[in-house]
Short mmCIF file of C-alpha atoms in Angstrom, two decimals:
data_model
loop_
_atom_site.label_atom_id
_atom_site.label_comp_id
_atom_site.label_asym_id
_atom_site.label_seq_id
_atom_site.Cartn_x
_atom_site.Cartn_y
_atom_site.Cartn_z
CA UNK A 8 184.78 140.32 103.87
CA UNK A 9 183.77 136.73 103.04
CA UNK A 10 182.13 135.47 99.81
CA UNK A 11 180.65 132.16 100.37
CA UNK A 12 179.99 130.41 97.06
CA UNK A 13 177.51 127.56 96.44
CA UNK A 14 177.24 125.72 93.50
CA UNK A 15 174.09 123.51 92.94
CA UNK A 16 173.43 121.40 89.78
CA UNK A 17 170.51 124.23 88.96
CA UNK A 18 171.82 127.35 90.47
CA UNK A 19 174.94 129.14 91.97
CA UNK A 20 174.70 131.33 95.21
CA UNK A 21 176.97 134.01 96.33
CA UNK A 22 176.68 135.85 99.41
CA UNK A 23 178.83 138.31 101.35
CA UNK A 24 179.54 137.64 104.94
CA UNK A 25 180.60 140.48 107.07
CA UNK A 26 181.01 138.20 110.15
CA UNK A 27 178.17 139.08 111.68
CA UNK A 28 175.18 138.65 109.07
CA UNK A 29 175.50 138.48 105.14
CA UNK A 30 174.85 141.56 103.42
CA UNK A 31 173.54 140.48 99.99
CA UNK A 32 173.02 137.15 98.47
CA UNK A 33 172.65 136.72 94.76
CA UNK A 34 171.53 133.80 92.45
CA UNK A 35 172.65 132.61 89.18
CA UNK A 36 172.47 129.57 87.00
CA UNK A 37 175.29 127.12 86.99
CA UNK A 38 176.87 126.95 83.83
CA UNK A 39 180.16 125.45 83.98
CA UNK A 40 181.50 127.37 80.44
CA UNK A 41 181.11 130.59 82.78
CA UNK A 42 184.36 132.18 83.23
CA UNK A 43 186.28 134.06 86.02
CA UNK A 44 185.84 137.20 83.87
CA UNK A 45 182.07 137.08 83.25
CA UNK A 46 181.77 135.98 87.48
CA UNK A 47 183.54 139.24 88.26
CA UNK A 48 181.37 141.59 85.70
CA UNK A 49 178.06 139.76 86.78
CA UNK A 50 178.92 140.08 90.63
CA UNK A 51 180.61 143.58 90.71
CA UNK A 52 177.62 144.69 88.44
CA UNK A 53 175.23 143.80 90.99
CA UNK A 54 177.32 145.02 94.28
CA UNK A 55 177.61 148.59 92.47
CA UNK A 56 173.55 148.59 91.52
CA UNK A 57 172.94 148.13 95.48
CA UNK A 58 175.68 150.19 96.59
CA UNK A 59 177.47 147.83 98.01
CA UNK A 60 181.44 148.72 98.69
CA UNK A 61 182.71 144.85 100.22
CA UNK A 62 186.57 144.31 100.72
CA UNK A 63 186.54 140.68 99.86
CA UNK A 64 189.54 139.18 101.73
CA UNK A 65 188.49 135.19 101.86
CA UNK A 66 186.20 132.89 99.33
CA UNK A 67 184.88 130.02 100.36
CA UNK A 68 183.07 127.31 97.38
CA UNK A 69 180.89 124.40 97.70
CA UNK A 70 180.30 122.80 94.59
CA UNK A 71 178.31 120.26 93.18
CA UNK A 72 179.46 120.30 90.05
CA UNK A 73 183.18 119.98 89.62
CA UNK A 74 183.96 121.32 86.47
CA UNK A 75 182.86 124.96 87.56
CA UNK A 76 185.43 124.95 90.57
CA UNK A 77 188.61 126.00 87.90
CA UNK A 78 186.47 129.13 87.20
CA UNK A 79 185.65 129.97 90.48
CA UNK A 80 189.37 129.60 91.64
CA UNK A 81 190.49 131.90 89.19
CA UNK A 82 187.84 134.12 90.27
CA UNK A 83 188.97 134.27 93.86
CA UNK A 84 192.99 134.63 92.85
CA UNK A 85 192.51 136.98 90.01
CA UNK A 86 190.39 139.55 91.14
CA UNK A 87 190.11 138.72 95.32
CA UNK A 88 193.72 138.12 95.35
CA UNK A 89 192.69 135.10 97.47
CA UNK A 90 192.82 131.18 97.42
CA UNK A 91 189.81 129.82 98.06
CA UNK A 92 188.78 127.24 100.43
CA UNK A 93 186.90 124.50 98.54
CA UNK A 94 184.83 121.97 100.27
CA UNK A 95 186.22 118.49 99.78
CA UNK A 96 189.20 119.01 99.01
CA UNK A 97 191.90 117.56 101.37
CA UNK A 98 193.06 120.95 102.35
CA UNK A 99 189.67 122.25 103.58
CA UNK A 100 189.31 121.12 107.46
CA UNK A 101 185.94 120.63 108.55
CA UNK A 102 184.83 120.46 112.41
CA UNK A 103 183.08 117.52 112.30
CA UNK A 104 183.79 113.87 111.39
CA UNK A 105 183.03 111.90 108.27
CA UNK A 106 182.64 108.19 108.67
CA UNK A 107 181.44 106.10 105.75
CA UNK A 108 182.81 103.59 103.64
CA UNK A 109 186.53 103.89 103.09
CA UNK A 110 186.75 105.86 99.84
CA UNK A 111 183.51 107.13 99.61
CA UNK A 112 183.27 110.68 98.26
CA UNK A 113 180.48 112.70 100.14
CA UNK A 114 179.33 115.44 98.58
CA UNK A 115 180.35 119.02 99.69
CA UNK A 116 176.80 120.09 99.98
CA UNK A 117 175.91 117.23 102.53
CA UNK A 118 179.07 118.13 104.44
CA UNK A 119 178.05 121.59 104.78
CA UNK A 120 174.44 121.04 105.63
CA UNK A 121 175.94 118.65 108.30
CA UNK A 122 178.33 121.71 109.60
CA UNK A 123 175.57 123.70 109.51
CA UNK A 124 172.82 121.67 111.19
CA UNK A 125 174.84 120.70 113.99
CA UNK A 126 175.70 124.48 114.51
CA UNK A 127 172.51 125.53 115.19
CA UNK A 128 170.61 122.31 116.36
CA UNK A 129 173.35 120.20 117.74
CA UNK A 130 173.08 116.42 117.05
CA UNK A 131 170.78 113.50 116.36
CA UNK A 132 169.37 115.11 113.69
CA UNK A 133 167.79 114.76 109.63
CA UNK A 134 168.53 117.09 107.75
CA UNK A 135 166.15 117.19 104.17
CA UNK A 136 167.70 119.23 101.21
CA UNK A 137 165.10 119.89 98.49
CA UNK A 138 167.41 120.61 95.79
CA UNK A 139 167.55 118.85 92.33
CA UNK A 140 167.64 115.67 94.28
CA UNK A 141 166.13 115.04 97.53
CA UNK A 142 168.65 114.05 100.22
CA UNK A 143 168.42 113.08 103.80
CA UNK A 144 171.49 113.47 105.73
CA UNK A 145 172.27 112.04 109.07
CA UNK A 146 173.99 113.32 112.04
CA UNK A 147 175.26 111.89 114.71
CA UNK A 148 175.34 112.70 118.43
CA UNK A 149 178.59 114.04 118.38
CA UNK A 150 178.20 115.86 114.91
CA UNK A 151 179.84 113.13 112.53
CA UNK A 152 178.20 112.64 109.40
CA UNK A 153 177.21 109.09 109.14
CA UNK A 154 175.56 108.82 105.77
CA UNK A 155 171.93 109.78 104.82
CA UNK A 156 169.79 109.24 101.18
CA UNK A 157 169.33 110.16 98.09
CA UNK A 158 165.88 110.75 96.16
CA UNK A 159 164.96 112.01 92.97
CA UNK A 160 164.35 115.96 93.33
CA UNK A 161 160.88 117.05 93.13
CA UNK A 162 161.10 118.96 89.91
CA UNK A 163 163.56 116.38 88.25
CA UNK A 164 160.14 113.58 88.94
CA UNK A 165 157.69 116.35 87.02
CA UNK A 166 160.14 117.09 84.30
CA UNK A 167 160.68 112.90 83.91
CA UNK A 168 156.80 112.61 84.13
CA UNK A 169 156.22 114.94 81.63
CA UNK A 170 159.01 114.19 79.05
CA UNK A 171 157.99 110.19 79.33
CA UNK A 172 154.70 110.64 78.85
CA UNK A 173 153.54 112.74 75.97
CA UNK A 174 149.53 113.39 77.17
CA UNK A 175 151.02 115.12 80.25
CA UNK A 176 151.78 118.85 80.21
CA UNK A 177 154.63 120.60 82.58
CA UNK A 178 152.74 121.90 85.84
CA UNK A 179 154.14 123.79 88.89
CA UNK A 180 154.26 122.04 92.11
CA UNK A 181 152.22 123.18 94.36
CA UNK A 182 149.82 122.09 97.31
CA UNK A 183 146.57 120.96 95.80
CA UNK A 184 143.56 121.65 97.90
CA UNK A 185 142.34 117.86 97.53
CA UNK A 186 143.96 114.68 97.24
CA UNK A 187 141.51 113.31 94.68
CA UNK A 188 142.09 115.68 91.56
CA UNK A 189 139.59 116.58 88.98
CA UNK A 190 141.37 117.63 86.50
CA UNK A 191 144.58 116.56 84.58
CA UNK A 192 147.18 119.09 86.58
CA UNK A 193 145.83 118.35 89.67
CA UNK A 194 145.50 115.00 89.64
CA UNK A 195 150.04 115.50 89.19
CA UNK A 196 150.25 118.26 91.71
CA UNK A 197 148.49 115.72 94.54
CA UNK A 198 150.39 112.77 93.46
CA UNK A 199 153.49 114.83 93.33
CA UNK A 200 152.99 116.95 96.66
CA UNK A 201 151.61 113.99 98.77
CA UNK A 202 154.27 111.34 97.28
CA UNK A 203 156.85 113.25 98.51
CA UNK A 204 155.13 114.31 101.82
CA UNK A 205 154.58 110.51 101.82
CA UNK A 206 158.36 109.60 101.00
CA UNK A 207 160.19 112.55 103.51
CA UNK A 208 157.67 110.39 106.14
CA UNK A 209 158.44 106.88 105.79
CA UNK A 210 162.21 107.59 104.95
CA UNK A 211 163.01 109.66 108.11
CA UNK A 212 160.62 107.28 109.96
CA UNK A 213 163.30 104.79 108.83
CA UNK A 214 165.91 106.13 109.79
CA UNK A 215 165.03 106.84 112.91
CA UNK A 216 163.46 103.48 113.75
CA UNK A 217 167.10 101.97 112.34
CA UNK A 218 169.03 104.15 114.51
CA UNK A 219 166.74 103.56 117.49
CA UNK A 220 166.13 106.93 118.85
CA UNK A 221 164.20 110.06 118.24
CA UNK A 222 165.87 112.40 115.55
CA UNK A 223 164.69 116.33 115.01
CA UNK A 224 164.07 116.50 110.89
CA UNK A 225 165.47 120.46 109.53
CA UNK A 226 164.53 121.03 106.08
CA UNK A 227 166.09 123.02 103.66
CA UNK A 228 166.48 124.20 100.35
CA UNK A 229 164.00 125.93 97.59
CA UNK A 230 160.97 123.68 97.71
CA UNK A 231 161.46 123.53 101.72
CA UNK A 232 158.64 126.21 102.34
CA UNK A 233 155.99 124.21 100.40
CA UNK A 234 156.37 121.23 102.24
CA UNK A 235 156.54 123.34 105.25
CA UNK A 236 152.41 123.15 105.08
CA UNK A 237 152.80 119.64 105.82
CA UNK A 238 151.53 119.55 108.97
CA UNK A 239 154.51 117.60 111.66
CA UNK A 240 156.81 116.64 108.72
CA UNK A 241 159.53 118.66 109.63
CA UNK A 242 161.16 120.44 113.26
CA UNK A 243 162.47 123.81 111.48
CA UNK A 244 163.13 125.27 108.57
CA UNK A 245 166.51 127.08 107.63
CA UNK A 246 166.56 129.06 104.44
CA UNK A 247 170.23 129.54 104.47
CA UNK A 248 171.60 126.83 106.16
CA UNK A 249 174.15 125.77 103.67
CA UNK A 250 175.32 129.17 103.56
CA UNK A 251 175.67 129.38 107.34
CA UNK A 252 177.58 126.04 106.92
CA UNK A 253 180.09 127.56 104.89
CA UNK A 254 180.76 130.38 107.43
CA UNK A 255 181.35 128.03 110.25
CA UNK A 256 183.68 125.96 108.10
CA UNK A 257 185.51 128.99 106.79
CA UNK A 258 185.76 130.49 110.67
CA UNK A 259 187.26 126.88 111.72
CA UNK A 260 189.74 126.92 108.61
CA UNK A 261 190.92 130.10 109.79
CA UNK A 262 191.54 129.52 113.34
CA UNK A 263 193.16 126.51 113.07
CA UNK A 264 195.43 127.67 110.49
CA UNK A 265 196.07 130.60 112.62
CA UNK A 266 197.05 128.31 115.25
CA UNK A 267 199.33 125.95 113.28
CA UNK A 268 201.11 129.19 112.71
CA UNK A 269 201.80 129.89 115.87
#
């Protein structure tokens, strides 16, 4: 079985793939200090609690936090006796091209989203990922990653607003009943929610205009379901897009490895 690990700036997701479906998924806070032993105790305890007996034979990792990768590699080597595939490393093969400025390092999460989006929807798409940052990934007709946009994440914006303005409280993001708020919390929620709706619409419209073609917009990430409530903002929502992309990349590497050996 495959252990797919998606390490973001805020959370790290572990999923077990049996070749046809994910049999389990767990989430933990991203902490670079966590050792391989701590990862294994946490993971094995959850597997035992849920009665999951999984023979992990392969591991693939996508991480936007470089300092975490070392301990995840040790976890894979020490406890599962396998060398992990790490997205973004030279030895990790991608089923799509990356066409950006020479010397540019593209985030592993964006590469994985591109692979997953193309596999599920084909080319000419924009993948909007609501994570710690809000990213827009542009996927060419042939599946190539050709660039995108990075904006502050929703929760990051709310936290910055709270920290920079002493009189403004910390609030949870939700869709307000009305645009005009009649109290501080409602005003902040309206500004953030409708502000990001406008941001997504404008950026996607400008991407389509710049490329002079219609493109489907796919959303993913923790807050994507909230913004999915806005009419005509997205063509589709995928809650496990990144994990799907990891399985596609893993399969591509295994097939090419077998082909090379022959």
